[in-house]
Short mmCIF file of N, CA, C and O in Angstrom, two decimals:
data_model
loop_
_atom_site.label_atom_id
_atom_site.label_comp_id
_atom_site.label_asym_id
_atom_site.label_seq_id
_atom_site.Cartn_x
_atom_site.Cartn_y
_atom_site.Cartn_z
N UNK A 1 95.93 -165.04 -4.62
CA UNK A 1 96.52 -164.16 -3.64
C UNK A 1 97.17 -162.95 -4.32
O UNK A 1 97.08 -161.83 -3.84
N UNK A 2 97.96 -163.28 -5.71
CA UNK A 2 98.86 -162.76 -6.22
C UNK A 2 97.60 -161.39 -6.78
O UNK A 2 97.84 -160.19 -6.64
N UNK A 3 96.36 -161.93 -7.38
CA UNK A 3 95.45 -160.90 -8.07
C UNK A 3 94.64 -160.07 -6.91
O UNK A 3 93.92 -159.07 -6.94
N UNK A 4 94.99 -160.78 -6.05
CA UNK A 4 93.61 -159.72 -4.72
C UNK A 4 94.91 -158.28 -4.65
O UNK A 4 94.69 -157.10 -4.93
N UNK A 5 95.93 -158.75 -4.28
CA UNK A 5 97.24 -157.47 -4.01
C UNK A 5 97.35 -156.78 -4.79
O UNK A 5 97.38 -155.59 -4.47
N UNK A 6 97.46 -157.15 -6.24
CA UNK A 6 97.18 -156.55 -7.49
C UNK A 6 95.99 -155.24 -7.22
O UNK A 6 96.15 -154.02 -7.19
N UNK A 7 94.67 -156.18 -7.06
CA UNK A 7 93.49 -155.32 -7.37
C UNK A 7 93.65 -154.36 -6.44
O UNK A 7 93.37 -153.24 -6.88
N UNK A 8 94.18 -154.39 -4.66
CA UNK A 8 94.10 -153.51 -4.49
C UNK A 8 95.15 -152.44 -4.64
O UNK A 8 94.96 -151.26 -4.35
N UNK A 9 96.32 -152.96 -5.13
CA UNK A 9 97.30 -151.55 -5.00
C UNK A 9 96.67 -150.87 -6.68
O UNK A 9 97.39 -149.99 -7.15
N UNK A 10 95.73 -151.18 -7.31
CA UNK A 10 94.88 -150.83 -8.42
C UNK A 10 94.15 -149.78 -7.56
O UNK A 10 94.27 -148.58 -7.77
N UNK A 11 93.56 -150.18 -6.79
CA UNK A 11 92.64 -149.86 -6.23
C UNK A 11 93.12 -147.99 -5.62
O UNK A 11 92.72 -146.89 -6.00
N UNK A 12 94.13 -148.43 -4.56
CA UNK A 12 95.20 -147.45 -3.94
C UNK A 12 95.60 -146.12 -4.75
O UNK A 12 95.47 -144.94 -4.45
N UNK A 13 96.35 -147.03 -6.40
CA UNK A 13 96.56 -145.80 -7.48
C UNK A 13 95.63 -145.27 -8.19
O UNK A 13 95.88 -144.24 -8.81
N UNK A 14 94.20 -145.94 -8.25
CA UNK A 14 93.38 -144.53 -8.66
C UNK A 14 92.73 -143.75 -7.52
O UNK A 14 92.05 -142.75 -7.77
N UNK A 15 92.90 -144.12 -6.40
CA UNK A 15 92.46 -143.05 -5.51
C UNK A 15 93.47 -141.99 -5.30
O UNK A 15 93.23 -140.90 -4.77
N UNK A 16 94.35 -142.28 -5.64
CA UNK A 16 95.30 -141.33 -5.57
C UNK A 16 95.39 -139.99 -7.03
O UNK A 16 95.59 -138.78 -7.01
N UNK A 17 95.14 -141.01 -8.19
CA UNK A 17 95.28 -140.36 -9.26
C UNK A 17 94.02 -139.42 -9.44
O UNK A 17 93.84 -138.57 -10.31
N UNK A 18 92.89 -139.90 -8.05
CA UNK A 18 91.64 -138.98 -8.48
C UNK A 18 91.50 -137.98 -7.69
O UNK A 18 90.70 -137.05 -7.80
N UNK A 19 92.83 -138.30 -6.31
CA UNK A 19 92.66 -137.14 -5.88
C UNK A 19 93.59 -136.11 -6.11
O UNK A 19 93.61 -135.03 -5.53
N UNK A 20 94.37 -136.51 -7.04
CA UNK A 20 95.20 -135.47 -7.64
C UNK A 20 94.12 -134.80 -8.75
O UNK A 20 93.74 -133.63 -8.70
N UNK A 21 93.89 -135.38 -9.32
CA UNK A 21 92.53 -134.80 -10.38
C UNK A 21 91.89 -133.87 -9.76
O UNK A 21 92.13 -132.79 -10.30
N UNK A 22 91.08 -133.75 -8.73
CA UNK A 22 90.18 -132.83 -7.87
C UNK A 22 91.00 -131.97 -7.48
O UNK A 22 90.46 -130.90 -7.20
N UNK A 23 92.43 -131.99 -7.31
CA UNK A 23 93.03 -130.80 -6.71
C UNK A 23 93.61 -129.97 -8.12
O UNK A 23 93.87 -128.76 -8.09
N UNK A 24 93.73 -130.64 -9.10
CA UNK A 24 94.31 -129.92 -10.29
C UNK A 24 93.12 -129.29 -10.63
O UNK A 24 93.27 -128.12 -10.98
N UNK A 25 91.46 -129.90 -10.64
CA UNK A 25 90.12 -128.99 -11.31
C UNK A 25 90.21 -127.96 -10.44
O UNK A 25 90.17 -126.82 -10.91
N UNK A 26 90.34 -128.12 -9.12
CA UNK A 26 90.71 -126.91 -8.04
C UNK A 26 91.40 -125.93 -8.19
O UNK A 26 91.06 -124.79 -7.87
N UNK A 27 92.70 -126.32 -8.80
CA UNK A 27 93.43 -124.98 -9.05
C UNK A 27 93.16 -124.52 -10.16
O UNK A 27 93.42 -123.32 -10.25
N UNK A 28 92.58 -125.18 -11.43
CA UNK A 28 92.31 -124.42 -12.81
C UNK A 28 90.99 -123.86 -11.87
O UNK A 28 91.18 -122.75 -11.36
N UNK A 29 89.87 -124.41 -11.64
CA UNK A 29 89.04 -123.08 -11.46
C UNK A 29 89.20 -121.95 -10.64
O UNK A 29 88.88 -120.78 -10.84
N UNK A 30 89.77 -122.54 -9.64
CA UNK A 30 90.21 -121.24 -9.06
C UNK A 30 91.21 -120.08 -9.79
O UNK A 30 91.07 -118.95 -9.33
N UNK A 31 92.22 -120.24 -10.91
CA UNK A 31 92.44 -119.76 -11.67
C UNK A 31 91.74 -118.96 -12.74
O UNK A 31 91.96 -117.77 -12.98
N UNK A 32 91.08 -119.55 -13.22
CA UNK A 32 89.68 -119.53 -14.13
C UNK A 32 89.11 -117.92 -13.62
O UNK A 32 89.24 -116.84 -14.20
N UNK A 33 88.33 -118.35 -12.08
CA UNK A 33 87.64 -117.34 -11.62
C UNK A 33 88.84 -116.02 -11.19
O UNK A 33 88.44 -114.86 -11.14
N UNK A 34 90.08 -116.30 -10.94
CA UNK A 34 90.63 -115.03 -10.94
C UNK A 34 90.90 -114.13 -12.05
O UNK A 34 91.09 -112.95 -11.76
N UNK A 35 90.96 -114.51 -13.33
CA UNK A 35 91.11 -113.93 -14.40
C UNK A 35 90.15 -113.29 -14.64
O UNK A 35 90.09 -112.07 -14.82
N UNK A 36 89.23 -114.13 -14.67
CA UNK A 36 87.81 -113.79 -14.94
C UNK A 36 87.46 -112.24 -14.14
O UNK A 36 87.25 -111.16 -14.70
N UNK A 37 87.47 -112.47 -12.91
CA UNK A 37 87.83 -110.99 -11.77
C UNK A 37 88.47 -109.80 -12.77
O UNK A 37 88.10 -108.80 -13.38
N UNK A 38 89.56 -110.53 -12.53
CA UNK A 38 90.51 -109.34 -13.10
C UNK A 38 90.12 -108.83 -15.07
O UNK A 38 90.60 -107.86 -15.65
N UNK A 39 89.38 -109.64 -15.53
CA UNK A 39 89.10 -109.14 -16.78
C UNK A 39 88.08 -108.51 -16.36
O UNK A 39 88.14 -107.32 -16.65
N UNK A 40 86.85 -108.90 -15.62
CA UNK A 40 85.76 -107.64 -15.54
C UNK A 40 86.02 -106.14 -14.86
O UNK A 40 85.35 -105.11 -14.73
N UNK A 41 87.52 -106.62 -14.44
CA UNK A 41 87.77 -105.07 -13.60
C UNK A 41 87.85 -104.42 -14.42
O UNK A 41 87.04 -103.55 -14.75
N UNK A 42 89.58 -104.93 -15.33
CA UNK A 42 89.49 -104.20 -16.24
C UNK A 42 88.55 -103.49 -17.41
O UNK A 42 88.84 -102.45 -17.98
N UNK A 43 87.33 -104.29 -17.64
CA UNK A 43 86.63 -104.07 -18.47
C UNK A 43 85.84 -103.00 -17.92
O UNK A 43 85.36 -102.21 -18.74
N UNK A 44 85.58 -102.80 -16.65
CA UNK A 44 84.84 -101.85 -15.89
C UNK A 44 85.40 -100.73 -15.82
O UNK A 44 84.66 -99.77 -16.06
N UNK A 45 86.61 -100.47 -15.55
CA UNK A 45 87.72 -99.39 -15.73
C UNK A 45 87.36 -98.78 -17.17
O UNK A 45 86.85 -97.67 -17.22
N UNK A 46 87.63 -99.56 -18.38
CA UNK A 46 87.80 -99.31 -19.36
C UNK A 46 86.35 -97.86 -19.66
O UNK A 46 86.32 -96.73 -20.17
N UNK A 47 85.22 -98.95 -18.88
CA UNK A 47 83.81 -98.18 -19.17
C UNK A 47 84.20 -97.27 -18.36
O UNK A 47 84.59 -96.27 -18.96
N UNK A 48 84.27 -97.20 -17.11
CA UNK A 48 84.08 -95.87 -16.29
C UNK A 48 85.36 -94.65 -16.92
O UNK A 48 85.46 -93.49 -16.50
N UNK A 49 86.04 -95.12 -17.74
CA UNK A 49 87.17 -93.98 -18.47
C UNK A 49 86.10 -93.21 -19.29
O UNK A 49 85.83 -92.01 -19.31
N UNK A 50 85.50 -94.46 -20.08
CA UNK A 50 84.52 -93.44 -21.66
C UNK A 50 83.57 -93.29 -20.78
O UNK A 50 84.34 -92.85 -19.93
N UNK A 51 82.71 -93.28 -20.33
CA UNK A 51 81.77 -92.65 -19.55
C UNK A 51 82.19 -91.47 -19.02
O UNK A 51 81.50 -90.51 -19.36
N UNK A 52 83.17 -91.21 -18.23
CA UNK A 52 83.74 -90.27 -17.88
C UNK A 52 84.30 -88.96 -18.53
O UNK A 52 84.26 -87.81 -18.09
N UNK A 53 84.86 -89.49 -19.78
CA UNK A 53 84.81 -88.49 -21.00
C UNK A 53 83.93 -87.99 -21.52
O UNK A 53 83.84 -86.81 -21.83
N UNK A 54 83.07 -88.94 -21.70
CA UNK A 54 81.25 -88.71 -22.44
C UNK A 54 80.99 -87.63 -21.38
O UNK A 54 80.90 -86.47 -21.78
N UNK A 55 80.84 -87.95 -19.77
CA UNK A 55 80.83 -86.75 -19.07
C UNK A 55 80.92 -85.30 -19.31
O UNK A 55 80.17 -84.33 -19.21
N UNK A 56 82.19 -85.55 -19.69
CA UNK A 56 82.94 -84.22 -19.74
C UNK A 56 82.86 -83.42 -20.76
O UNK A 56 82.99 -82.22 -20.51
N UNK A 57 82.63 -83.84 -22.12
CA UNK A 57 82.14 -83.62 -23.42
C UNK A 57 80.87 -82.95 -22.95
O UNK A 57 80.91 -81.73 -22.81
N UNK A 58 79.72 -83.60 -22.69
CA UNK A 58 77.98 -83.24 -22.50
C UNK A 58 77.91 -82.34 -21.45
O UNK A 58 76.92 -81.61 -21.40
N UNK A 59 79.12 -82.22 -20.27
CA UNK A 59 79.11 -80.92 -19.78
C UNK A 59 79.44 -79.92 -20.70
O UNK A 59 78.49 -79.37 -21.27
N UNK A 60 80.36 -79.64 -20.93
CA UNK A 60 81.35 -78.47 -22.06
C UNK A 60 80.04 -78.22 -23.00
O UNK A 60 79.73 -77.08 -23.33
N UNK A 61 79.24 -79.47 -23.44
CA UNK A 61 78.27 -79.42 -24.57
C UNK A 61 76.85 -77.96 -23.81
O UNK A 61 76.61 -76.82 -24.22
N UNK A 62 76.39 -78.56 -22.93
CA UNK A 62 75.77 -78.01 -21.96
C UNK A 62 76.35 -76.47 -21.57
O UNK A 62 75.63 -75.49 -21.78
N UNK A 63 77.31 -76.36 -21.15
CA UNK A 63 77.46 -74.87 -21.04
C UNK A 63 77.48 -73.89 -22.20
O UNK A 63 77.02 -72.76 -22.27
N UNK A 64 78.23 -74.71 -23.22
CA UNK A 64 77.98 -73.93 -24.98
C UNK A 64 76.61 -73.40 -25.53
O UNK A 64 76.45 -72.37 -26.19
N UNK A 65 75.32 -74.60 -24.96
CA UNK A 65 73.96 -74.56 -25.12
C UNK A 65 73.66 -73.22 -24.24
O UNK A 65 73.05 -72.34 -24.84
N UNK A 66 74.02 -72.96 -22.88
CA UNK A 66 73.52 -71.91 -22.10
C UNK A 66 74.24 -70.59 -23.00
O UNK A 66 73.68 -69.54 -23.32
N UNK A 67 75.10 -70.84 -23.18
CA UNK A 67 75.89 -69.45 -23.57
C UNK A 67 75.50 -68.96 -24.89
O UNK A 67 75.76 -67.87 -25.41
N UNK A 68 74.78 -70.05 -25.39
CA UNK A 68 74.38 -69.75 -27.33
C UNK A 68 72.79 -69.44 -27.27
O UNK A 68 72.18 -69.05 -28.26
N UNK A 69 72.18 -69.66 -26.06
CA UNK A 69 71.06 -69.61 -26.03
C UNK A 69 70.54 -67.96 -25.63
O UNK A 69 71.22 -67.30 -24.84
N UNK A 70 69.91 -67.66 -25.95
CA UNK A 70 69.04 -65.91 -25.78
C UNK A 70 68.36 -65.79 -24.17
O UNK A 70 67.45 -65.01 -23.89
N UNK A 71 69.07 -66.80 -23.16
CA UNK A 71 68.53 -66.52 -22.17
C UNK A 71 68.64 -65.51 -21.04
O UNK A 71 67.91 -65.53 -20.05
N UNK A 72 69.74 -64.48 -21.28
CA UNK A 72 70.54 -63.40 -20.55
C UNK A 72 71.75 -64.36 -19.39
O UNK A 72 72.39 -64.02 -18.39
N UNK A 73 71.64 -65.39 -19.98
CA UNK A 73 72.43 -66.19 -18.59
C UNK A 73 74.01 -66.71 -19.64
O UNK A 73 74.05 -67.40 -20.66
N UNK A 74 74.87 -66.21 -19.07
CA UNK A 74 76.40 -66.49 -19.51
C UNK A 74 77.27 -67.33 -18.61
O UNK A 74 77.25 -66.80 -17.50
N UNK A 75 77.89 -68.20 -18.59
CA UNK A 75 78.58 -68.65 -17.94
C UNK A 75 79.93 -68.50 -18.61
O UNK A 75 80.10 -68.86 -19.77
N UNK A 76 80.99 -67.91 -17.82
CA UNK A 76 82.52 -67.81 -18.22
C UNK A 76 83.31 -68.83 -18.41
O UNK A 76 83.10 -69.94 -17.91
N UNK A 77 84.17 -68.60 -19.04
CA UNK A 77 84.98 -69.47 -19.49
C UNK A 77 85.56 -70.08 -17.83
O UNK A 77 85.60 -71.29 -17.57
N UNK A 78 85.90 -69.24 -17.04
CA UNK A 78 86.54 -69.03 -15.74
C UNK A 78 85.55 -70.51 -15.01
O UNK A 78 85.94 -71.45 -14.31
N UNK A 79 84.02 -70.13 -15.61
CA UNK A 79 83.39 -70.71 -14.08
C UNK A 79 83.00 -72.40 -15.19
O UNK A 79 82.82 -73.42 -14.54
N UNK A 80 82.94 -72.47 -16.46
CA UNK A 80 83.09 -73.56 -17.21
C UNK A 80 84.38 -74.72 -16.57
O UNK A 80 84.41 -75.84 -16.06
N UNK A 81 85.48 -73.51 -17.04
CA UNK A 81 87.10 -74.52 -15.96
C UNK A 81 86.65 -74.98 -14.94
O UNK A 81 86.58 -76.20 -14.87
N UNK A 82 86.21 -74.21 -13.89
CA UNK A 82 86.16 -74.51 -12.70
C UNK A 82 85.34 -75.96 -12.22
O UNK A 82 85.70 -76.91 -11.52
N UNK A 83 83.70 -75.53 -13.15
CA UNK A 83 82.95 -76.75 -13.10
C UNK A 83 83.66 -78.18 -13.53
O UNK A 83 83.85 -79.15 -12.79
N UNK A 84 83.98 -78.07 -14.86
CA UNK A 84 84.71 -79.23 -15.55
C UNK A 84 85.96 -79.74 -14.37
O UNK A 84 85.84 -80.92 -14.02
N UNK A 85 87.01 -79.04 -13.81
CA UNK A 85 88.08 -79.22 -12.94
C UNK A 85 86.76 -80.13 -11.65
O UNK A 85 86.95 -81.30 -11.32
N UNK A 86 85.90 -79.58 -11.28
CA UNK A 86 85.09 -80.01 -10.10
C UNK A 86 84.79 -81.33 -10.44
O UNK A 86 84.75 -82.20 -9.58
N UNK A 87 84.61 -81.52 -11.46
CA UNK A 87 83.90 -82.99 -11.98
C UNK A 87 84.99 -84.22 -12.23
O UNK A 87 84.77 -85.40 -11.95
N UNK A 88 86.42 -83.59 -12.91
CA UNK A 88 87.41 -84.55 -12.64
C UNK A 88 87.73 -84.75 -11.10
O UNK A 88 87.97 -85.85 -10.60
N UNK A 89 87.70 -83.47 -10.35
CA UNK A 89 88.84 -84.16 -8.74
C UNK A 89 87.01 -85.18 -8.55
O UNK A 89 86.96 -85.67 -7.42
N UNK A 90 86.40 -85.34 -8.95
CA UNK A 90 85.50 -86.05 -8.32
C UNK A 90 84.96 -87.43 -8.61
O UNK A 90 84.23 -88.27 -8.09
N UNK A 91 85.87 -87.18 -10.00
CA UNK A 91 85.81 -88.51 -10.95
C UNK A 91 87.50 -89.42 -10.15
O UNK A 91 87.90 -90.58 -9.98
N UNK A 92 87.87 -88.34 -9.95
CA UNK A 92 89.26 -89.12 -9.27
C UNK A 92 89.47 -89.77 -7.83
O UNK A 92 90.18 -90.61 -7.28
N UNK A 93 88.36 -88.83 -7.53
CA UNK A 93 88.06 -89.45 -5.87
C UNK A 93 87.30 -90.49 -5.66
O UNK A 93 87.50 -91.25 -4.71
N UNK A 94 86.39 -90.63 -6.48
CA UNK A 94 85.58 -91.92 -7.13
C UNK A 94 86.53 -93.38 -7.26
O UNK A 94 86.60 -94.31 -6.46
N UNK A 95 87.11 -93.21 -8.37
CA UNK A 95 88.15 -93.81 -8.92
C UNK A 95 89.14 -94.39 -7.91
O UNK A 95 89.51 -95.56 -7.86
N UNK A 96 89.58 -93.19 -6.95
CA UNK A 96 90.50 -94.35 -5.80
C UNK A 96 89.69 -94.72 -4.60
O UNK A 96 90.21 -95.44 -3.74
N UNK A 97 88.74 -94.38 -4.49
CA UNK A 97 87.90 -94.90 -3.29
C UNK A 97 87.64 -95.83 -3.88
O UNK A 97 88.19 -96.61 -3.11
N UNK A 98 87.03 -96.79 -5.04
CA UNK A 98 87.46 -97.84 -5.52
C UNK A 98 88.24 -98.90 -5.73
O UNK A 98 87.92 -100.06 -6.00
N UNK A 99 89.44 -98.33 -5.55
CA UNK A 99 90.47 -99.14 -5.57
C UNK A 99 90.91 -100.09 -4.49
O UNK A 99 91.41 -99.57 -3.49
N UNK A 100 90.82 -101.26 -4.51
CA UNK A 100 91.04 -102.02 -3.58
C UNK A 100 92.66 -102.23 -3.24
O UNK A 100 93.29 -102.71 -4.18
N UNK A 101 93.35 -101.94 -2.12
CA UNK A 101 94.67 -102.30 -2.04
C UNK A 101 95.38 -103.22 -1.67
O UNK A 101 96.58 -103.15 -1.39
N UNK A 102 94.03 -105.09 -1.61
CA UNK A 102 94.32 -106.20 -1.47
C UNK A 102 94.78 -106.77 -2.88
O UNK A 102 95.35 -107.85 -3.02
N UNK A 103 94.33 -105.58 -4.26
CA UNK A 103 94.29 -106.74 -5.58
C UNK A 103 96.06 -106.33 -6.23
O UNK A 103 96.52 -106.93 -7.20
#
């Protein structure tokens, strides 16, 4: 009598201990996958910064090419600013239309 009560309050504490188990793998992965989120953001950020510079460089590079070149075509310093300025407010508008304001 004494071993059947036994076996089952045996029985009772690993169902218990396994369903604490499933809720602890629950919260590490769910943990897991939020980091994970948040490291590819960041890592995506990181790219869309140097990309964005690389941008801005191979423009500037590009207008130097027109202006050094024998083609009668000059572009000013004036309309160089202007382009380059056009390409950041657009890199910035990019950038917060992105931004999610749930994270």
């Amino acid at each position: 009598m004494e071993f059947e009560s036994l076996r089952q309050r045996t029985n009772e504490i690993m169902a218990e201990v396994k369903q604490v188990h499933e809720q602890t793998m629950e919260g590490v992965t769910r943990i897991y996958d939020q980091v994970k989120n948040h490291l590819a953001r960041r890592m995506n950020r990181i790219l869309s910064a140097a990309m964005f510079l690389i941008s801005i460089a191979a423009f500037k590079d590009m207008f130097d090419l027109f202006n050094e070149a024998e083609l009668g075509l000059s572009i000013s310093g004036f309309t160089q600013f202007v382009s380059i300025m056009a390409l950041i407010v657009m890199a910035i508008v990019l950038m917060f239309r992105g931004i999610n304001p749930e994270e």
